[in-house]
CSV table of C-alpha atoms in Angstrom, one decimal:
chain,number,residue,atom,x,y,z
A,1,MET,CA,-48.3,-26.9,84.0
A,2,LYS,CA,-44.7,-26.9,85.2
A,3,VAL,CA,-43.5,-25.5,81.8
A,4,GLU,CA,-46.2,-22.8,82.1
A,5,ALA,CA,-45.1,-21.9,85.6
A,6,ALA,CA,-41.4,-21.7,84.5
A,7,HIS,CA,-42.4,-19.6,81.6
A,8,LYS,CA,-44.2,-17.1,83.8
A,9,ALA,CA,-41.3,-17.0,86.3
A,10,VAL,CA,-38.7,-16.2,83.6
A,11,ALA,CA,-40.9,-13.7,81.9
A,12,GLY,CA,-41.5,-12.0,85.2
A,13,ARG,CA,-37.8,-11.5,85.5
A,14,ILE,CA,-37.2,-10.3,81.9
A,15,ALA,CA,-40.1,-8.0,81.4
A,16,PRO,CA,-39.3,-5.3,84.1
A,17,TRP,CA,-35.8,-5.0,82.8
A,18,ALA,CA,-36.9,-4.8,79.2
A,19,GLU,CA,-39.6,-2.2,80.0
A,20,LYS,CA,-36.9,0.2,81.2
A,21,LEU,CA,-35.5,0.2,77.7
A,22,ALA,CA,-38.7,0.6,75.7
A,23,PRO,CA,-42.3,-0.4,76.4
A,24,TRP,CA,-42.5,-2.9,73.6
A,25,MET,CA,-39.4,-4.9,74.7
A,26,GLY,CA,-41.1,-6.6,77.6
A,27,SER,CA,-43.7,-8.0,75.2
A,28,TRP,CA,-41.1,-9.1,72.7
A,29,ALA,CA,-39.0,-10.9,75.4
A,30,GLU,CA,-42.1,-12.7,76.7
A,31,ALA,CA,-43.1,-13.7,73.2
A,32,ARG,CA,-39.6,-15.1,72.4
A,33,LEU,CA,-39.8,-17.1,75.6
A,34,VAL,CA,-43.2,-18.5,74.7
A,35,ARG,CA,-41.9,-19.4,71.2
A,36,GLY,CA,-38.9,-21.2,72.6
A,37,VAL,CA,-41.1,-23.3,74.9
A,38,GLU,CA,-43.5,-24.1,72.1
A,39,ARG,CA,-40.6,-25.4,70.0
A,40,LEU,CA,-39.4,-27.6,72.8
A,41,VAL,CA,-42.9,-29.0,73.5
A,42,PHE,CA,-44.4,-29.2,70.0
A,43,GLY,CA,-41.4,-29.4,67.7
A,44,GLU,CA,-42.2,-29.6,64.0
A,45,VAL,CA,-45.8,-28.5,64.6
A,46,VAL,CA,-44.8,-24.8,65.1
A,47,ARG,CA,-42.3,-24.7,62.2
A,48,PRO,CA,-43.3,-22.8,59.1
A,49,LYS,CA,-44.5,-24.6,56.0
A,50,HIS,CA,-45.5,-21.5,54.1
A,51,VAL,CA,-43.8,-18.1,54.4
A,52,LEU,CA,-45.8,-15.2,52.9
A,53,VAL,CA,-43.6,-12.2,52.0
A,54,ALA,CA,-45.1,-8.7,51.4
A,55,ILE,CA,-43.0,-5.6,50.7
A,56,CYS,CA,-45.0,-2.6,51.7
A,57,ASP,CA,-43.5,0.5,50.3
A,58,HIS,CA,-44.1,4.0,51.7
A,59,PHE,CA,-43.7,5.2,48.1
A,60,GLU,CA,-43.2,9.0,48.2
A,61,PRO,CA,-42.0,10.2,44.7
A,62,LEU,CA,-41.9,13.9,45.9
A,63,TRP,CA,-39.8,13.2,49.0
A,64,THR,CA,-37.2,15.8,49.7
A,65,GLY,CA,-35.4,14.7,52.9
A,66,ASP,CA,-36.2,18.0,54.4
A,67,ALA,CA,-38.5,17.6,57.5
A,68,ARG,CA,-39.9,21.1,56.9
A,69,SER,CA,-41.2,20.2,53.4
A,70,PRO,CA,-40.8,16.5,53.0
A,71,GLY,CA,-43.1,16.1,50.0
A,72,ALA,CA,-42.3,19.1,48.0
A,73,ALA,CA,-39.8,17.9,45.4
A,74,PRO,CA,-40.3,19.1,41.8
A,75,LEU,CA,-42.8,17.1,39.7
A,76,SER,CA,-40.0,16.4,37.2
A,77,ARG,CA,-38.0,14.6,39.9
A,78,GLY,CA,-41.0,12.6,40.9
A,79,LEU,CA,-41.6,11.6,37.3
A,80,THR,CA,-38.0,10.4,37.0
A,81,ARG,CA,-38.3,8.3,40.1
A,82,VAL,CA,-41.5,6.7,39.0
A,83,ALA,CA,-40.1,6.0,35.6
A,84,ALA,CA,-37.2,4.2,37.2
A,85,TRP,CA,-39.6,1.8,38.8
A,86,ARG,CA,-41.7,1.4,35.7
A,87,ARG,CA,-38.6,0.4,33.8
A,88,GLY,CA,-36.6,-1.4,36.5
A,89,TYR,CA,-39.2,-3.5,38.4
A,90,PRO,CA,-40.3,-5.7,35.4
A,91,ALA,CA,-36.6,-6.3,34.7
A,92,LEU,CA,-35.9,-7.4,38.3
A,93,ALA,CA,-38.9,-9.6,38.4
A,94,ALA,CA,-38.5,-11.3,35.1
A,95,SER,CA,-36.4,-14.2,36.3
A,96,LEU,CA,-37.7,-14.5,39.8
A,97,ARG,CA,-40.6,-16.8,40.9
A,98,ASP,CA,-42.1,-18.1,44.1
A,99,ALA,CA,-43.5,-21.5,44.9
A,100,ASN,CA,-46.6,-20.8,42.8
A,101,GLY,CA,-44.6,-19.6,39.8
A,102,ARG,CA,-45.4,-15.9,40.4
A,103,PRO,CA,-43.0,-13.0,40.2
A,104,PRO,CA,-42.4,-10.7,43.2
A,105,ARG,CA,-45.3,-8.5,44.2
A,106,HIS,CA,-44.7,-5.0,45.4
A,107,THR,CA,-47.3,-2.9,47.3
A,108,PHE,CA,-47.0,0.8,46.6
A,109,PHE,CA,-48.6,2.6,49.5
A,110,TYR,CA,-49.1,5.9,47.7
A,111,PRO,CA,-49.4,9.2,49.7
A,112,GLY,CA,-52.6,11.0,48.9
A,113,ASP,CA,-50.9,14.3,49.7
A,114,GLN,CA,-48.5,13.7,46.8
A,115,TYR,CA,-51.1,12.7,44.2
A,116,ASP,CA,-50.6,13.6,40.5
A,117,PRO,CA,-52.1,11.4,37.8
A,118,ALA,CA,-48.7,11.3,35.9
A,119,LEU,CA,-47.1,9.9,39.0
A,120,VAL,CA,-49.7,7.2,39.7
A,121,GLU,CA,-50.4,5.9,36.2
A,122,PRO,CA,-47.0,4.2,35.7
A,123,LEU,CA,-47.6,2.3,39.0
A,124,ALA,CA,-51.0,1.3,37.7
A,125,GLU,CA,-49.3,-0.1,34.6
A,126,LEU,CA,-47.2,-2.3,36.9
A,127,VAL,CA,-50.4,-3.4,38.6
A,128,ALA,CA,-51.9,-4.4,35.3
A,129,MET,CA,-48.7,-6.4,34.6
A,130,GLY,CA,-49.3,-8.5,37.8
A,131,LEU,CA,-46.3,-7.1,39.6
A,132,GLY,CA,-48.0,-5.3,42.5
A,133,GLU,CA,-50.9,-3.3,43.8
A,134,VAL,CA,-51.4,0.3,45.1
A,135,GLU,CA,-52.8,1.1,48.6
A,136,VAL,CA,-53.3,4.3,50.7
A,137,HIS,CA,-50.6,6.2,52.5
A,138,LEU,CA,-51.2,9.6,54.0
A,139,HIS,CA,-49.2,12.3,55.8
A,140,HIS,CA,-51.4,14.6,57.8
A,141,ASP,CA,-51.1,17.0,60.7
A,142,ARG,CA,-53.4,18.5,63.4
A,143,ASP,CA,-56.6,17.3,61.6
A,144,THR,CA,-60.1,16.9,62.8
A,145,ARG,CA,-62.2,13.9,61.9
A,146,SER,CA,-64.0,16.0,59.3
A,147,THR,CA,-60.9,17.3,57.6
A,148,LEU,CA,-59.3,13.9,57.7
A,149,ARG,CA,-62.4,12.3,56.1
A,150,GLU,CA,-62.1,14.7,53.2
A,151,LYS,CA,-58.4,13.8,52.7
A,152,PHE,CA,-59.2,10.1,52.7
A,153,GLU,CA,-62.1,10.5,50.3
A,154,GLU,CA,-60.1,12.6,47.9
A,155,THR,CA,-57.3,10.1,47.9
A,156,LEU,CA,-59.7,7.2,47.2
A,157,VAL,CA,-61.3,9.1,44.4
A,158,SER,CA,-57.9,9.9,42.9
A,159,LEU,CA,-56.6,6.3,43.0
A,160,GLY,CA,-60.0,5.1,41.9
A,161,ARG,CA,-59.6,7.0,38.6
A,162,HIS,CA,-56.8,4.6,37.8
A,163,GLY,CA,-58.8,1.5,38.7
A,164,LEU,CA,-56.7,0.9,41.8
A,165,VAL,CA,-59.3,0.6,44.6
A,166,PRO,CA,-61.1,-2.7,45.0
A,167,ARG,CA,-64.9,-2.4,45.6
A,168,VAL,CA,-67.1,-4.9,47.5
A,169,HIS,CA,-70.9,-4.4,47.3
A,170,GLY,CA,-70.3,-0.9,45.9
A,171,ALA,CA,-68.0,0.2,48.7
A,172,ASP,CA,-64.2,1.0,48.6
A,173,ARG,CA,-61.9,-1.6,50.3
A,174,TRP,CA,-58.4,-0.6,51.0
A,175,ALA,CA,-55.3,-1.0,53.2
A,176,PHE,CA,-53.5,1.8,55.0
A,177,ILE,CA,-50.1,3.0,56.2
A,178,HIS,CA,-50.0,6.2,58.3
A,179,GLY,CA,-47.4,8.8,57.5
A,180,ASN,CA,-44.8,9.3,60.2
A,181,TRP,CA,-46.3,6.2,62.0
A,182,CYS,CA,-48.7,8.4,63.9
A,183,LEU,CA,-51.8,6.2,63.7
A,184,ALA,CA,-54.7,7.3,65.9
A,185,ASN,CA,-52.7,10.2,67.4
A,186,SER,CA,-49.8,8.0,68.5
A,187,ARG,CA,-47.6,10.9,69.5
A,188,ALA,CA,-48.3,12.6,72.8
A,189,ASP,CA,-48.0,16.0,71.3
A,190,GLY,CA,-50.6,15.3,68.6
A,191,ALA,CA,-48.2,16.0,65.7
A,192,HIS,CA,-48.7,14.3,62.4
A,193,CYS,CA,-52.3,13.3,63.1
A,194,GLY,CA,-54.7,15.0,65.5
A,195,VAL,CA,-57.5,12.5,65.3
A,196,ASP,CA,-58.0,10.2,68.3
A,197,ASP,CA,-60.7,8.1,66.6
A,198,GLU,CA,-58.8,7.6,63.3
A,199,LEU,CA,-59.2,3.8,63.5
A,200,ASP,CA,-62.9,4.2,63.7
A,201,LEU,CA,-62.9,6.6,60.7
A,202,LEU,CA,-60.7,4.2,58.7
A,203,HIS,CA,-63.1,1.3,59.2
A,204,GLU,CA,-66.1,3.6,58.3
A,205,LEU,CA,-64.5,4.5,55.0
A,206,GLY,CA,-63.7,0.9,54.0
A,207,CYS,CA,-60.2,0.3,55.3
A,208,TYR,CA,-59.8,-3.4,56.2
A,209,ALA,CA,-56.3,-3.5,57.5
A,210,ASP,CA,-53.5,-1.2,58.8
A,211,PHE,CA,-49.9,-2.1,57.9
A,212,THR,CA,-48.1,0.9,59.7
A,213,PHE,CA,-46.1,-1.0,62.3
A,214,PRO,CA,-43.5,-1.8,63.5
A,215,SER,CA,-42.0,1.7,63.9
A,216,ALA,CA,-39.3,1.1,66.5
A,217,PRO,CA,-37.2,2.8,67.7
A,218,ASP,CA,-39.7,5.6,67.0
A,219,ARG,CA,-41.8,6.6,70.0
A,220,THR,CA,-45.0,5.6,68.1
A,221,GLN,CA,-44.1,1.9,68.4
A,222,PRO,CA,-47.0,0.1,70.2
A,223,ARG,CA,-46.4,-2.3,73.0
A,224,ILE,CA,-47.9,-5.1,70.9
A,225,VAL,CA,-45.3,-6.7,68.6
A,226,ASN,CA,-45.1,-9.4,66.0
A,227,SER,CA,-48.8,-9.8,65.9
A,228,ILE,CA,-51.9,-9.9,63.8
A,229,TYR,CA,-54.7,-8.5,65.9
A,230,TYR,CA,-57.9,-6.5,66.2
A,231,PRO,CA,-57.8,-3.4,68.5
A,232,SER,CA,-59.9,-4.2,71.6
A,233,GLY,CA,-62.2,-2.0,73.5
A,234,ASP,CA,-63.3,1.4,72.2
A,235,VAL,CA,-61.7,2.1,68.8
A,236,LYS,CA,-62.6,5.8,69.1
A,237,ARG,CA,-60.0,6.3,71.9
A,238,ARG,CA,-56.5,7.6,71.2
A,239,LYS,CA,-54.0,4.8,70.3
A,240,ALA,CA,-56.7,2.2,70.4
A,241,HIS,CA,-54.2,-0.2,68.7
A,242,GLU,CA,-52.1,-0.3,71.9
A,243,ARG,CA,-54.4,-3.0,73.2
A,244,GLY,CA,-55.7,-5.9,71.1
A,245,ARG,CA,-57.1,-9.3,70.6
A,246,PRO,CA,-54.9,-11.7,68.6
A,247,ALA,CA,-56.4,-13.0,65.4
A,248,SER,CA,-57.0,-16.7,66.0
A,249,VAL,CA,-58.3,-19.7,64.2
A,250,GLY,CA,-62.0,-19.9,64.8
A,251,ASP,CA,-62.4,-16.1,65.0
A,252,GLY,CA,-64.8,-14.3,62.7
A,253,ARG,CA,-64.1,-11.0,61.1
A,254,MET,CA,-64.6,-8.1,63.6
A,255,GLU,CA,-66.1,-4.9,62.4
A,256,ARG,CA,-62.9,-2.9,62.8
A,257,VAL,CA,-59.5,-2.5,61.2
A,258,LEU,CA,-57.2,-5.5,61.4
A,259,CYS,CA,-53.6,-4.6,62.5
A,260,MET,CA,-51.0,-6.5,60.5
A,261,GLN,CA,-47.6,-6.0,61.9
A,262,GLY,CA,-44.2,-6.8,60.4
A,263,PRO,CA,-41.4,-8.6,62.3
A,264,LEU,CA,-39.6,-6.7,65.1
A,265,ALA,CA,-36.6,-8.1,66.7
A,266,LEU,CA,-33.6,-7.5,68.9
A,267,SER,CA,-30.8,-9.3,66.9
A,268,PHE,CA,-27.1,-9.5,66.7
A,269,ARG,CA,-25.5,-6.8,64.6
A,270,GLN,CA,-23.2,-7.8,61.7
A,271,GLY,CA,-20.1,-5.7,61.6
A,272,PRO,CA,-18.9,-2.8,63.8
A,273,GLY,CA,-21.0,-1.1,66.5
A,274,LEU,CA,-23.0,-2.3,69.4
A,275,PRO,CA,-23.5,-6.1,69.4
A,276,LEU,CA,-27.4,-5.8,69.4
A,277,ARG,CA,-29.6,-3.9,67.1
A,278,ILE,CA,-33.3,-3.2,66.7
A,279,ASP,CA,-34.5,-4.7,63.4
A,280,ALA,CA,-37.9,-3.5,62.4
A,281,GLY,CA,-37.9,-5.2,59.0
A,282,ALA,CA,-37.1,-2.1,57.0
A,283,LEU,CA,-35.2,-2.4,53.7
A,284,THR,CA,-32.8,0.4,53.0
A,285,ALA,CA,-29.8,1.0,50.8
A,286,ARG,CA,-27.6,1.1,53.9
A,287,ASP,CA,-29.3,-1.9,55.5
A,288,PRO,CA,-30.5,-4.3,52.7
A,289,ALA,CA,-31.9,-7.8,53.4
A,290,THR,CA,-29.2,-10.3,54.4
A,291,LEU,CA,-29.5,-14.0,55.2
A,292,PRO,CA,-29.3,-13.5,59.0
A,293,ARG,CA,-32.0,-10.8,58.8
A,294,LEU,CA,-34.3,-13.0,56.7
A,295,GLU,CA,-33.8,-15.8,59.3
A,296,SER,CA,-34.7,-13.5,62.1
A,297,TRP,CA,-37.8,-12.1,60.4
A,298,ILE,CA,-39.1,-15.6,59.8
A,299,ASP,CA,-38.2,-16.7,63.3
A,300,GLN,CA,-40.4,-14.0,64.9
A,301,GLY,CA,-43.3,-16.2,63.8
A,302,VAL,CA,-45.9,-13.6,62.9
A,303,SER,CA,-49.0,-15.6,62.4
A,304,VAL,CA,-52.7,-16.2,63.1
A,305,ARG,CA,-52.8,-17.8,66.5
A,306,GLY,CA,-53.4,-21.6,66.1
A,307,LYS,CA,-51.9,-21.5,62.5
A,308,PRO,CA,-48.1,-21.2,63.2
A,309,GLU,CA,-47.3,-23.0,59.9
A,310,TRP,CA,-48.3,-20.0,57.9
A,311,VAL,CA,-45.8,-17.2,58.7
A,312,PHE,CA,-46.4,-13.6,57.6
A,313,VAL,CA,-43.3,-11.5,56.8
A,314,LYS,CA,-44.4,-7.9,56.2
A,315,LEU,CA,-41.4,-5.7,55.3
A,316,SER,CA,-41.3,-2.0,54.8
A,317,THR,CA,-39.3,0.4,52.7
A,318,HIS,CA,-39.2,4.0,51.3
A,319,GLY,CA,-38.5,3.0,47.7
A,320,ALA,CA,-38.9,6.2,45.7
A,321,PRO,CA,-35.7,8.1,46.4
A,322,GLU,CA,-32.9,7.4,44.1
A,323,ARG,CA,-30.5,5.6,46.5
A,324,GLU,CA,-33.2,3.3,47.8
A,325,ALA,CA,-34.6,2.6,44.4
A,326,GLU,CA,-31.1,1.6,43.1
A,327,SER,CA,-30.9,-0.9,45.9
A,328,LEU,CA,-34.4,-2.3,45.6
A,329,LEU,CA,-34.2,-2.6,41.8
A,330,GLY,CA,-30.6,-3.9,41.8
A,331,ALA,CA,-28.2,-6.5,43.1
A,332,PRO,CA,-29.0,-6.1,46.8
A,333,GLN,CA,-32.6,-6.9,46.3
A,334,ARG,CA,-31.8,-9.7,43.9
A,335,ARG,CA,-29.7,-11.3,46.6
A,336,PHE,CA,-32.7,-10.9,48.9
A,337,HIS,CA,-34.8,-13.1,46.6
A,338,GLU,CA,-32.1,-15.6,46.1
A,339,ALA,CA,-31.5,-15.9,49.8
A,340,LEU,CA,-35.2,-16.3,50.4
A,341,ALA,CA,-35.4,-19.1,47.9
A,342,TRP,CA,-32.4,-20.8,49.5
A,343,LEU,CA,-33.8,-20.5,52.9
A,344,GLY,CA,-37.1,-22.1,51.7
A,345,LYS,CA,-35.2,-25.1,50.4
A,346,GLN,CA,-33.1,-25.5,53.5
A,347,GLY,CA,-36.0,-25.0,55.9
A,348,GLY,CA,-38.5,-27.1,54.0
A,349,PHE,CA,-41.1,-24.3,53.5
A,350,ARG,CA,-42.7,-22.7,50.5
A,351,VAL,CA,-42.2,-19.0,49.7
A,352,HIS,CA,-45.2,-17.0,48.5
A,353,TYR,CA,-44.9,-13.4,47.2
A,354,VAL,CA,-48.1,-11.5,48.2
A,355,THR,CA,-49.4,-8.0,48.2
A,356,ALA,CA,-50.8,-6.4,51.4
A,357,ARG,CA,-54.3,-7.2,50.2
A,358,GLU,CA,-53.4,-10.8,49.6
A,359,MET,CA,-51.7,-11.1,52.9
A,360,TYR,CA,-54.9,-9.8,54.6
A,361,ASN,CA,-57.0,-12.3,52.7
A,362,ILE,CA,-54.8,-15.2,53.7
A,363,ALA,CA,-54.9,-14.1,57.3
A,364,ARG,CA,-58.7,-14.0,57.2
A,365,ALA,CA,-58.7,-17.5,55.6
A,366,ALA,CA,-56.5,-18.8,58.5
A,367,MET,CA,-58.9,-17.3,61.0
A,368,ASP,CA,-61.7,-19.2,59.3
A,369,GLY,CA,-59.7,-22.4,59.6
A,370,ARG,CA,-59.0,-22.9,55.9
A,371,LEU,CA,-56.5,-25.6,55.0
A,372,GLY,CA,-54.1,-26.3,52.2
A,373,ASP,CA,-52.0,-23.9,50.2
A,374,PRO,CA,-52.5,-20.3,51.3
A,375,PHE,CA,-52.0,-19.1,47.7
A,376,GLU,CA,-55.6,-20.4,47.1
A,377,PHE,CA,-56.9,-17.7,49.4
A,378,ARG,CA,-55.2,-14.6,48.1
A,379,ASP,CA,-58.6,-13.2,47.0
A,380,TYR,CA,-60.5,-14.7,49.9
A,381,GLU,CA,-62.5,-11.7,51.1
A,382,VAL,CA,-61.3,-8.6,49.2
A,383,PRO,CA,-61.0,-9.0,45.4
A,384,PRO,CA,-58.2,-7.3,43.3
A,385,ALA,CA,-58.8,-3.8,41.9
A,386,ALA,CA,-60.3,-3.4,38.5
A,387,ARG,CA,-56.9,-2.5,37.0
A,388,ALA,CA,-55.3,-5.7,38.2
A,389,CYS,CA,-58.1,-7.8,36.6
A,390,GLN,CA,-56.8,-6.7,33.2
A,391,ALA,CA,-53.5,-8.6,33.8
């Protein structure tokens, strides 16, 4: 009780200061304090034994870099970008293996607004090789529930033609990342969305999990950080994901979209500039993974409550543009995998490469109290898509 009282006292001093900087920082500071207390009290019990790593790529082959027309690059350029991945990813993965002997798994969240069969089919070939999966990404603006439904349904039909959408009892099952991070009308001005009850619509259409966040320092970043949780209350309200119920051991699956966040941290900056930085787990050519970043991501302890030994590290990237692809398919990303393997040996934990779907399944298994190697639960609730079954 004394520890709990001390925790509340310190958190009460930190949170108001952090809130002046950004709404999420108070939650982050309190969570860090709680994690520190848990380590002091419980020691090895809260240390990771399994680290599950998913790279979730906002894969936009027609990206231009122009905010006025971001997805309007020529098809020829998109084809070149996709070809680079079709050629380069098997080469990168060939000599890399996790604790289960599997190569890296890349999740391509493909934007429905940039669909062309010639752009998607090479990704489907990577799926059939066992190197990844394809999920749903969508940029949209000023929609209604009706117009957004049409866009989702069209995207699912398009990806389904390639055998990339799992089905359970005849219904599509899929994961989602919102374009511009504007899930459920996250921006006050309604830009890049327009649909308050988007989370309700997503669930209705078969979406099982959202992988949009973190988005800091963008204004769309919710207050909840470093968490796996179900939105609480009325999911038809705007920004319903701002409040939530942490996924915990013993919980059943709720009839709503599970929010699966990646690590978000305030950490020390390497090199010139301000001593602190916001690290939202994004892999870029300018900011590739480093050993300190990897340690920080794991240390955020994103997990199902009551199962701290299974740590979920969901990272993001925009891997289609040439500069980013060169980093993700080259030496910087190889160093990432080598550092991850080294950390596992030093820290005494097993590293597992997973897709977004597999990460969700393992989280659900943790909620149901399953024990053992999380790898065994990669297909726990949602099976792989038909194309992946050919591998």
